[in-house]
Short mmCIF file of C-alpha atoms in Angstrom, two decimals:
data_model
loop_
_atom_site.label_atom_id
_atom_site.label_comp_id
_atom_site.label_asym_id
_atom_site.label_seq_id
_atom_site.Cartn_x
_atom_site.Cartn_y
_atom_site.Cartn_z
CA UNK A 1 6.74 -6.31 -30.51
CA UNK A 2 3.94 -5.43 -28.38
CA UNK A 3 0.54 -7.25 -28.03
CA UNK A 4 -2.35 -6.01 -28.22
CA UNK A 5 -4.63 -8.13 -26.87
CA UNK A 6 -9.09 -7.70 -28.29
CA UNK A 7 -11.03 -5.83 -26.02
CA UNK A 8 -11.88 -8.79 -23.58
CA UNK A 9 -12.50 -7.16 -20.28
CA UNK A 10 -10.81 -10.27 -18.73
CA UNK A 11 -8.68 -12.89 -20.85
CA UNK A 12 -7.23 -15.75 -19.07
CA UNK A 13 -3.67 -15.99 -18.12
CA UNK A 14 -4.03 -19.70 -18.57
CA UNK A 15 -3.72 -21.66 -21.75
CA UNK A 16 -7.41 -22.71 -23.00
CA UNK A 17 -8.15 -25.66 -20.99
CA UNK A 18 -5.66 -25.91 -18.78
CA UNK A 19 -4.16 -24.14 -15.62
CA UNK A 20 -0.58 -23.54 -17.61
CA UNK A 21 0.48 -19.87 -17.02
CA UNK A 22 1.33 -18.00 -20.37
CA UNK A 23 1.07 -14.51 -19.75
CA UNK A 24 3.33 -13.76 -16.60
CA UNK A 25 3.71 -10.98 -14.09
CA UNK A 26 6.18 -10.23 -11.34
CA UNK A 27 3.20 -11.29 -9.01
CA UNK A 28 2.98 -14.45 -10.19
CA UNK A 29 6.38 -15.18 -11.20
CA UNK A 30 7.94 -14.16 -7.27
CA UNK A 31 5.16 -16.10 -6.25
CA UNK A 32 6.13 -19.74 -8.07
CA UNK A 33 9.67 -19.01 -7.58
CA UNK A 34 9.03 -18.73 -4.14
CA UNK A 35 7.19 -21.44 -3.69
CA UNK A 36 5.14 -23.54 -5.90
CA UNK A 37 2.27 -24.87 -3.43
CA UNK A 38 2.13 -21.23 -3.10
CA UNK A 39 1.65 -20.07 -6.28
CA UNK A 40 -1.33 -22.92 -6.59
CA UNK A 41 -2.97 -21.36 -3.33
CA UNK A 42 -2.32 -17.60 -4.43
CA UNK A 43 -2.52 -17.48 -8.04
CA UNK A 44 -3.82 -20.58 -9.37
CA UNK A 45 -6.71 -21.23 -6.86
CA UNK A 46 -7.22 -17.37 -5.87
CA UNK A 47 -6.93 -17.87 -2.05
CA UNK A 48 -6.81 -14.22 0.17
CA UNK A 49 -6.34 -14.39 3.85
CA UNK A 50 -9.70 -13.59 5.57
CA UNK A 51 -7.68 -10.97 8.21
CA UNK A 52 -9.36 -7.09 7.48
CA UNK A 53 -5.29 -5.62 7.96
CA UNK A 54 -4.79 -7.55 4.22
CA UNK A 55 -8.14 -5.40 2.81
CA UNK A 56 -6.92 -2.59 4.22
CA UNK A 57 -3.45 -2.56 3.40
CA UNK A 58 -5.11 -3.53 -0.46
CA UNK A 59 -7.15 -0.35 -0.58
CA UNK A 60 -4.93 2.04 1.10
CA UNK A 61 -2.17 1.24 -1.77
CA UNK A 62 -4.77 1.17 -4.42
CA UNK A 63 -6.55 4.79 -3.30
CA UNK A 64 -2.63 6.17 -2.60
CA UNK A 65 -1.84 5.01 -6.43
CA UNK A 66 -5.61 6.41 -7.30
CA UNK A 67 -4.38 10.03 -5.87
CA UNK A 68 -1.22 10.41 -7.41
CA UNK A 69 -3.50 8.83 -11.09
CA UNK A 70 -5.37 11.94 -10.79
CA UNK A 71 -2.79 15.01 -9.97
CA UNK A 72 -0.80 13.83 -12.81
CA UNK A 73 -3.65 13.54 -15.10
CA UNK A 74 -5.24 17.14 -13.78
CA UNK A 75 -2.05 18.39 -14.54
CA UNK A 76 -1.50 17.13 -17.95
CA UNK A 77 -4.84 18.80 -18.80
CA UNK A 78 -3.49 21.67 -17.49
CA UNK A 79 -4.55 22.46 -14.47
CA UNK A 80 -2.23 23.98 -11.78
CA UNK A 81 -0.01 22.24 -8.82
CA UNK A 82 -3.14 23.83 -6.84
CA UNK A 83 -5.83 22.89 -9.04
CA UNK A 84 -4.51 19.27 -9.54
CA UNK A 85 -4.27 18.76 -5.65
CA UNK A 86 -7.66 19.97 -5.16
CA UNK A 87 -9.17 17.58 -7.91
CA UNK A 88 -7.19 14.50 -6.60
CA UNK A 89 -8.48 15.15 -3.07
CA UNK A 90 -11.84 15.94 -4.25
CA UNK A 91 -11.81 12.75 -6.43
CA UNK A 92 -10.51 10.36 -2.98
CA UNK A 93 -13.04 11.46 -1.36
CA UNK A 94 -15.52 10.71 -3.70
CA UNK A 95 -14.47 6.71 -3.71
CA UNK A 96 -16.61 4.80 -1.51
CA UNK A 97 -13.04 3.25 -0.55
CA UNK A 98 -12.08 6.22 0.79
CA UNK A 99 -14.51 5.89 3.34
CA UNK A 100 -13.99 2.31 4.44
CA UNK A 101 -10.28 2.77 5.71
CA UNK A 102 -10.56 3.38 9.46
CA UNK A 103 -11.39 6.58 11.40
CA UNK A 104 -9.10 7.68 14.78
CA UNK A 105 -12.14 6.63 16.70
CA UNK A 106 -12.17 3.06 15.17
CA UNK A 107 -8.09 3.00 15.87
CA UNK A 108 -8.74 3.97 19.82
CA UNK A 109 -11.30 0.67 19.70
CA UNK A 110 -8.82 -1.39 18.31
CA UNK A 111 -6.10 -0.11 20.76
CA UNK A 112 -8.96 -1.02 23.72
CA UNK A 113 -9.39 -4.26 22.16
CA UNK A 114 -5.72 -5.00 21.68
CA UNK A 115 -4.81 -7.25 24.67
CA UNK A 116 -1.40 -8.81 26.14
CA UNK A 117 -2.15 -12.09 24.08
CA UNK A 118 -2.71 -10.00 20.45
CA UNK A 119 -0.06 -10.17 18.40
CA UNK A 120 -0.84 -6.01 17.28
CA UNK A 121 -0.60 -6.62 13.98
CA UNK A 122 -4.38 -4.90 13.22
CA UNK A 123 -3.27 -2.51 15.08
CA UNK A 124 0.25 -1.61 14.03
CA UNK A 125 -1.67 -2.17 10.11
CA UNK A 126 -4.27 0.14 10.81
CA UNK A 127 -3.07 3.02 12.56
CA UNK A 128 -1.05 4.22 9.61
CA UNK A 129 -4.10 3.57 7.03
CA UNK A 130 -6.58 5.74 8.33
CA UNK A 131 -8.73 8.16 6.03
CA UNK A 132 -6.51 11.11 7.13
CA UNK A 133 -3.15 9.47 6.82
CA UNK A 134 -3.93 8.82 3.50
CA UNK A 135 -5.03 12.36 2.37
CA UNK A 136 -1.71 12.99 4.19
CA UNK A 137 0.44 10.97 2.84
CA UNK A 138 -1.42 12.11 -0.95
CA UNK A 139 -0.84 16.23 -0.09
CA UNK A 140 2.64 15.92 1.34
CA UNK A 141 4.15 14.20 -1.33
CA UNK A 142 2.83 16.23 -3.85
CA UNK A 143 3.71 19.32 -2.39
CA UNK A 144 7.36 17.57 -1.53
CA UNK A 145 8.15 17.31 -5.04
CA UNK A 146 5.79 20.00 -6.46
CA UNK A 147 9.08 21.09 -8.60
CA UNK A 148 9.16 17.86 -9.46
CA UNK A 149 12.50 16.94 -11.62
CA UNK A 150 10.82 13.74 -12.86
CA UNK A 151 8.24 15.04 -15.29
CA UNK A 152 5.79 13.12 -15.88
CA UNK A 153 5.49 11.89 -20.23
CA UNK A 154 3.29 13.04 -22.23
CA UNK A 155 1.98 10.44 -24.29
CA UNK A 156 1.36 11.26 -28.12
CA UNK A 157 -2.68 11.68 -27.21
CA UNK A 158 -1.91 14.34 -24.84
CA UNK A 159 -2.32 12.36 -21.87
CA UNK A 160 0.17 11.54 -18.80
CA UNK A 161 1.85 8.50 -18.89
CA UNK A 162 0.58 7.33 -15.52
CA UNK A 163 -0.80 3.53 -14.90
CA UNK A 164 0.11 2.40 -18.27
CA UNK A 165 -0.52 -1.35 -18.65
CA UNK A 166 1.80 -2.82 -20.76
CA UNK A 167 1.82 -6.76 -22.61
CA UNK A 168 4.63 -7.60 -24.66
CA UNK A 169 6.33 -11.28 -26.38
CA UNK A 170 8.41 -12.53 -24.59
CA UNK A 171 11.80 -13.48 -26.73
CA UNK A 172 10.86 -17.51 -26.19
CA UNK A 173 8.81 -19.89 -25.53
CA UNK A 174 7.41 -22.62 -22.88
CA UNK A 175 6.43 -26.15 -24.27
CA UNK A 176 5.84 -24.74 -27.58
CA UNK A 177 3.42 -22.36 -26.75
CA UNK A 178 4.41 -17.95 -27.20
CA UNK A 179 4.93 -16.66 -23.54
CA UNK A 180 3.39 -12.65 -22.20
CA UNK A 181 4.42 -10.19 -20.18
CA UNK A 182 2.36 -8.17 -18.56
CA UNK A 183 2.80 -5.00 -16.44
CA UNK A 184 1.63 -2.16 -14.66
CA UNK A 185 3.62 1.13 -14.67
CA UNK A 186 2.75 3.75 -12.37
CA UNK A 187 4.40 6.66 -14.20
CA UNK A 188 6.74 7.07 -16.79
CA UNK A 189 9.36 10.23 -16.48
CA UNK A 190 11.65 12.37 -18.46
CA UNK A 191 14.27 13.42 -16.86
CA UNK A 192 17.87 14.75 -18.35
CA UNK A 193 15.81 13.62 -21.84
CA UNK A 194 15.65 10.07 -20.43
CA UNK A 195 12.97 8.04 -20.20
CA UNK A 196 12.60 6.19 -16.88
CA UNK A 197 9.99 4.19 -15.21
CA UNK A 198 9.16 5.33 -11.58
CA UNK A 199 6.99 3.18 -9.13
CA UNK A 200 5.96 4.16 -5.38
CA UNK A 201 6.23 2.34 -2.79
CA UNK A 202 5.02 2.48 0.71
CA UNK A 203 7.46 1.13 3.67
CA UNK A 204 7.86 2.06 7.67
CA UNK A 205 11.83 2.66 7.01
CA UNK A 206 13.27 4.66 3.69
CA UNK A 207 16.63 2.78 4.76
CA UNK A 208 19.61 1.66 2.53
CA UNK A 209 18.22 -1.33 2.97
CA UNK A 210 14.80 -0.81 1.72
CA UNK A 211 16.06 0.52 -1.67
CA UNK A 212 18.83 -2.09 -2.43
CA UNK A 213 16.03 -4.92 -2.06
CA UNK A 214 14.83 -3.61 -5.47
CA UNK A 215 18.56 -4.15 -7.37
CA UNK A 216 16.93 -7.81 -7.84
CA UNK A 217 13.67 -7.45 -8.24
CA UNK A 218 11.82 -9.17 -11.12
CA UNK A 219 9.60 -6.26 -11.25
CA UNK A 220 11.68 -3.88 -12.04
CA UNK A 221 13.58 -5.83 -14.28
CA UNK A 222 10.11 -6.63 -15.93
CA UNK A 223 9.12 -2.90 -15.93
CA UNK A 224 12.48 -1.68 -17.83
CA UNK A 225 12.00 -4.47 -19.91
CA UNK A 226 8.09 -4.24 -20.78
CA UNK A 227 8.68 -0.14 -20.93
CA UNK A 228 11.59 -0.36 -23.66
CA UNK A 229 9.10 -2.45 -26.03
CA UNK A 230 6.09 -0.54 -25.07
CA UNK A 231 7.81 3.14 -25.91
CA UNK A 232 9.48 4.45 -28.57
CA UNK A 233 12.47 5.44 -27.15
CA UNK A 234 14.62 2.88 -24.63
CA UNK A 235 14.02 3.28 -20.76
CA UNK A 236 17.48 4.40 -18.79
CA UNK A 237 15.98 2.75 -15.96
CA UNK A 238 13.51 3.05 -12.87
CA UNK A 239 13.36 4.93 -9.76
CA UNK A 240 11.72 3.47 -6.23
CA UNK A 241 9.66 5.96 -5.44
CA UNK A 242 9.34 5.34 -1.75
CA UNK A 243 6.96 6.83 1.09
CA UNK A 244 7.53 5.79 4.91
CA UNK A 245 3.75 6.07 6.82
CA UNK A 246 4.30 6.77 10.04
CA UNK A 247 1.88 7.42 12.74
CA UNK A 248 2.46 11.55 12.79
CA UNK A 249 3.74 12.17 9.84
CA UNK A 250 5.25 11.15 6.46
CA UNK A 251 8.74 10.82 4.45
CA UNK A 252 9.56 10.65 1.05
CA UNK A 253 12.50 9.78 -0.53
CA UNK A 254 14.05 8.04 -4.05
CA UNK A 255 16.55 5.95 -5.96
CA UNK A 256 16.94 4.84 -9.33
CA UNK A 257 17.59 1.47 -10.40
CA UNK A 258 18.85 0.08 -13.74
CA UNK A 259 19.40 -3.35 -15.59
CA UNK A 260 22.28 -3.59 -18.04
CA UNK A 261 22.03 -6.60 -21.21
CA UNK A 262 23.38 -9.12 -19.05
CA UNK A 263 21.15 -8.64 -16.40
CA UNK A 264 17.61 -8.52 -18.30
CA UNK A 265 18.87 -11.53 -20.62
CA UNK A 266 19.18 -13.42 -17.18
CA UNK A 267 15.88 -12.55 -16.05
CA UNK A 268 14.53 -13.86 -19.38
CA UNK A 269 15.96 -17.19 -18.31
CA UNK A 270 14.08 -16.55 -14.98
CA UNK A 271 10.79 -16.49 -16.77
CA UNK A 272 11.55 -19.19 -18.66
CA UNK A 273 12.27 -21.24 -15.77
CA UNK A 274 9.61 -20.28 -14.04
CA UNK A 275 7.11 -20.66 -17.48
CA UNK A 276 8.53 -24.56 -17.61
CA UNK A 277 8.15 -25.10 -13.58
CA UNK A 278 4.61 -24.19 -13.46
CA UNK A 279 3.72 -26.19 -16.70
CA UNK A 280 5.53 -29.44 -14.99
CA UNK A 281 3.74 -28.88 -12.22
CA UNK A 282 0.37 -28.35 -13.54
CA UNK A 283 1.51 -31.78 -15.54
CA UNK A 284 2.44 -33.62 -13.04
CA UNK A 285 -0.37 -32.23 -10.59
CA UNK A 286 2.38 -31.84 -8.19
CA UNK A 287 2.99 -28.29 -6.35
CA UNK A 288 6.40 -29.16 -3.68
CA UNK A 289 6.07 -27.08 -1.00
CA UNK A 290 9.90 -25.12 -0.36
CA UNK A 291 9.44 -24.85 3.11
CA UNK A 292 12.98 -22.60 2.94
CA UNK A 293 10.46 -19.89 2.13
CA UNK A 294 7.77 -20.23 4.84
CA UNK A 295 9.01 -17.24 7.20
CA UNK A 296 7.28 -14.30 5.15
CA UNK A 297 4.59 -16.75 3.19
CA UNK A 298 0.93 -16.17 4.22
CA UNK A 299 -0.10 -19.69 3.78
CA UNK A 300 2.21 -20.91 6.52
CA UNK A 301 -0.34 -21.38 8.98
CA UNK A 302 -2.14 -23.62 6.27
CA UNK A 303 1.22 -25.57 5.38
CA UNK A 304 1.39 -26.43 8.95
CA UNK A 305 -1.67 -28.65 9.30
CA UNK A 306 -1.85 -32.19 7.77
CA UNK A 307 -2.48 -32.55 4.15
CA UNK A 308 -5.92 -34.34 4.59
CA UNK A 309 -7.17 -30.90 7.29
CA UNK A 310 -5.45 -28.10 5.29
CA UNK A 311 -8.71 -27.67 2.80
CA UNK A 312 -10.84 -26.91 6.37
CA UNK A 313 -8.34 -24.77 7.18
CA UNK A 314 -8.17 -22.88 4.03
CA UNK A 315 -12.03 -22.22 4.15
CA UNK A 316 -11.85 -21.56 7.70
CA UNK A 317 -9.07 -18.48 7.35
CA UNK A 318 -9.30 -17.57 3.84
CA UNK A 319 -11.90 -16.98 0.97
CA UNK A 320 -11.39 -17.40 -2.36
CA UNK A 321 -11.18 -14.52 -4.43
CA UNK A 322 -10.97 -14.12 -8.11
CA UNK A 323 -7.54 -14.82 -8.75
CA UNK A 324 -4.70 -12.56 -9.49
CA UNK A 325 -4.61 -12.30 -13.25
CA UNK A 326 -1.98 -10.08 -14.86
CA UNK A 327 -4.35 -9.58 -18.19
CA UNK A 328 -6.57 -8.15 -16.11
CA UNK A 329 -7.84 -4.40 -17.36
CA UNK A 330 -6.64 -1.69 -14.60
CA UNK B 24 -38.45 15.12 20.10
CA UNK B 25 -36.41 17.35 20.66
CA UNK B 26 -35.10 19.33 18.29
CA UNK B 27 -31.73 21.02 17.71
CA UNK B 28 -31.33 24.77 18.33
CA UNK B 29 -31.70 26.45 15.04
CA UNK B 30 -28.43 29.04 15.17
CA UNK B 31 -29.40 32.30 14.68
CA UNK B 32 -26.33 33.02 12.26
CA UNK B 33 -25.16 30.41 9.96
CA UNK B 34 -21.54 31.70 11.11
CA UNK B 35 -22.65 30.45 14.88
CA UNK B 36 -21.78 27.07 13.69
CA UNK B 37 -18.24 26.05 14.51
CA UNK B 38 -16.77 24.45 11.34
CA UNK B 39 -15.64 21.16 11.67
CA UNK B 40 -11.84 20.30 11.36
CA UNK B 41 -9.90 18.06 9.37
CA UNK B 42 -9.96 15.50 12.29
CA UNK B 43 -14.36 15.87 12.82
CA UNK B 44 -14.29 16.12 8.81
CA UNK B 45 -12.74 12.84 8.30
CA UNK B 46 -14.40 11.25 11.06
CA UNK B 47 -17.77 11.80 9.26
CA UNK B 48 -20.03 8.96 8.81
CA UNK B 49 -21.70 10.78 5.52
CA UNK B 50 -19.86 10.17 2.37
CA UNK B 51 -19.52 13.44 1.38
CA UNK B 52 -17.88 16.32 1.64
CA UNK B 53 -17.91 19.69 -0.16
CA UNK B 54 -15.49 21.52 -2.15
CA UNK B 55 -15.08 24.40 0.94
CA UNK B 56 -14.43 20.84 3.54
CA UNK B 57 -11.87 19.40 1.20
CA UNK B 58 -9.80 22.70 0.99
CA UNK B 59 -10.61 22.85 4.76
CA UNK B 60 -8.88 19.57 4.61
CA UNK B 61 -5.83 20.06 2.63
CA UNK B 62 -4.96 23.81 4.03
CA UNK B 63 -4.73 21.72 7.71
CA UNK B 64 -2.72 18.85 6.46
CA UNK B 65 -0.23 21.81 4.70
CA UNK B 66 0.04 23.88 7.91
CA UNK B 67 0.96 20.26 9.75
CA UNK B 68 3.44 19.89 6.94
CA UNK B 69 4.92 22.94 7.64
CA UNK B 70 5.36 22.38 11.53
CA UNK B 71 6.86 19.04 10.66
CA UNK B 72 9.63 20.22 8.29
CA UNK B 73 10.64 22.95 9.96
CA UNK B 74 11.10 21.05 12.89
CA UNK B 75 13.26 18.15 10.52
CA UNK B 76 10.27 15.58 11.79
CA UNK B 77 10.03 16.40 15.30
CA UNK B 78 6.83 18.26 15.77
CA UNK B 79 4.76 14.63 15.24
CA UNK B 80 0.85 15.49 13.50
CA UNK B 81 -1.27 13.80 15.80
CA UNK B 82 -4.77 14.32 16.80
CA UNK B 83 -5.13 16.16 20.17
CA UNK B 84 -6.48 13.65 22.47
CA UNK B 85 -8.47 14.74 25.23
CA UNK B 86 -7.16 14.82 28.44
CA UNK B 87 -9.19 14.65 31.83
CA UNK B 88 -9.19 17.30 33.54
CA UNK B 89 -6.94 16.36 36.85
CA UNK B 90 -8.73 16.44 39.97
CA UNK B 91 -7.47 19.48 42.39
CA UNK B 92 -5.76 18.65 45.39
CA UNK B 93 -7.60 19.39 48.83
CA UNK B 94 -6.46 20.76 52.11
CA UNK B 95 -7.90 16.84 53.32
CA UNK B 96 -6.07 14.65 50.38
CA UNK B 97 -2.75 16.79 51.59
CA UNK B 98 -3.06 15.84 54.96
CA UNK B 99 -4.04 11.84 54.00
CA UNK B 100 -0.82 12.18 52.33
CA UNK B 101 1.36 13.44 54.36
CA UNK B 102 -0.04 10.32 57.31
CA UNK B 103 0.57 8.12 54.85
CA UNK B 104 4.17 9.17 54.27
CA UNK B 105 4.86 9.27 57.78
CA UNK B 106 3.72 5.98 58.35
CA UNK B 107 6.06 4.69 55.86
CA UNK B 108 8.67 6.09 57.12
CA UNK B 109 7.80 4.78 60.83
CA UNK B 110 7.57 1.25 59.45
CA UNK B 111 11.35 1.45 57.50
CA UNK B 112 12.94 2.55 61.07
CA UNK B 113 15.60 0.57 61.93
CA UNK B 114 14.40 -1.51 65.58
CA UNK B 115 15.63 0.49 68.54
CA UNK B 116 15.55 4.00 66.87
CA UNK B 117 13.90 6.79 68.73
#
């Protein structure tokens, strides 16, 4: 059964009073599994690293998602594969975002002020993100699949099933208290009369190895789970809808993904665990750090200092932002 | 001040590309820019699939021009090689 939730423009995640999670996302849930002292840093407390590659990378995705938003929605109101790239363009351009991702000009400063002792990461970040490489990325992909055999549903209304939020019970519960999911779909498809879920996503490398990461992912599981309540007809499964941005150019390519019975009931047990961890940890005010997971973890630098410095530190190299909250109204 | 020269033909003015376009400070472009914008990024697609990802879209960066060689930087040279080679003679060569 699906929940719809009143017309709060932000309800907490949190029960009243307390910081115990109830409505989950894949956000927050890889982020506690990962690590708890993480997920109090990232989700509980809100903490963003200060570094302008993490905005950028932020707004590129977001404006990328924007683009693809509009085109589908131009074309359910029946404008042409022309028409629809013209509007999505013209509506990019129109986002003051658009115009705070990084000219050539500002990538040859960076490159000038890239010495031997940077580690390039501003650079390798940014040089891929600029305002044309998005517009790029947008035009070619479109045009790649303008015979698209995903088509995009058409929800009852009339309107394309792109960026559909989705909240739905979860089958159980966490110290007595009902339990949420929450997601975001980018697009739902037909395609041989089945229903999938597709979701892009932006790499270097469209490798085997880039699409099998997402045979275990939580969010997929999540979105084939959330998407079978949420429509009226079961989802077959997803497909990674990937784009490599490269410096001169850009790649597309797909792959579907599915979850059998076995595999989504085991990823309700995953939520559950995860619903119980954070609750004893909120209880116990205790957040272990599993320092196992450190390699890719933003807060590493943080983790690193002594307990008594790592609030200076945290102030000094990040700023606290409102926190990820998957009841938040995209 | 000094102003800009007024073109006598609105046509006089070269229309900026999708590089200058997106470069633009203003946050605005108009319908004719953005088509501007989108036929260059399809031609670029074009020249990259054809060539299965070879032909790489990347802004032309200026190159300076190189300086010509002179009658005088030929003869430097040519001194300079020959002193090289004088100083890598074995000892008691001719």
């Amino acid at each position: 059964m699906s929940v719809d939730l009143p017309h709060v423009f932000e309800a907490s995640p949190f029960i009243e009073g307390t910081q115990i999670q109830f409505a989950w996302d894949s956000v927050s849930l890889t982020s506690i599994l990962s690590c708890p002292y993480r997920y109090k840093l990232e989700i509980i407390e809100g903490w963003q690293p200060r570094n302008p590659n993490f905005a950028i990378a932020l707004v590129f995705g977001i404006l990328y998602h924007e683009g693809m938003q509009y085109y589908h929605e131009a074309k359910a109101e029946g404008q042409d594969h022309e028409e629809a790239i013209f509007t999505s363009c013209r509506k990019l351009t129109q986002q003051d975002t658009f115009w705070s991702l990084p000219t050539f000009e500002e990538i040859e400063e960076i490159k000038e002020e890239t010495d031997d002792e940077d580690d390039g990461i501003t650079l390798r970040n940014s040089k891929i993100r600029t305002r044309y490489h998005l517009l790029r990325a947008v035009v070619w992909y479109l045009d790649n699949y303008a015979n698209d055999p995903l088509e995009t549903f058409i929800l009852p209304s009339g309107a394309a099933a792109v960026e559909q939020s989705f909240r739905v019970d979860l089958p159980f519960e966490s110290g007595g208290h009902p339990l949420l999911l929450s997601g975001h779909l980018d697009r739902v498809v037909t395609f041989n009369d089945h229903l999938y879920v597709t979701d892009y996503k932006t790499t270097k490398s469209l490798s085997r190895q880039f699409f099998s990461a997402f045979k275990l992912s939580h969010q997929f599981s999540g979105y084939i789970f959330g998407g079978n309540i949420s429509f009226d007809r079961p989802i077959s499964g997803a497909y990674i809808d990937g784009i490599a941005l490269l410096v001169g150019g850009a790649k597309f390519s797909r792959a579907p993904t599915q979850r059998s019975p076995g595999e989504l009931d085991e990823y309700f047990r995953t939520v559950k665990y995860a619903a119980d961890l954070a609750r004893t940890c909120h209880e116990t005010q205790n957040y272990p750090r599993n320092t196992s997971a450190c390699y890719f973890c933003q807060y590493k630098t943080i983790c690193e200092q002594p307990p008594e410095y790592r609030q200076k530190y945290l102030e000094m190299w990040f700023q606290q932002q409102p926190a990820w909250n998957p009841l938040r109204n995209r | 001040m000094t102003e800009a020269p007024v073109p006598a033909n609105p046509s006089d003015v070269e229309p900026l590309d999708a590089y200058a376009l997106l470069s633009k400070p203003t946050l605005e472009l108009s319908d004719a820019e953005v088509k501007t914008i989108i036929a260059h990024l399809r031609a670029k697609r074009e020249a990259y699939v054809t060539s299965g990802g070879k032909k790489a879209d990347k802004r032309p960066v200026a190159k300076p021009a190189a300086e010509p060689i002179t009658e005088e930087k030929k003869a430097d040279n040519t001194s300079l090689l020959l002193a090289m080679l004088e100083q890598q003679k074995p000892e008691g060569d001719n």
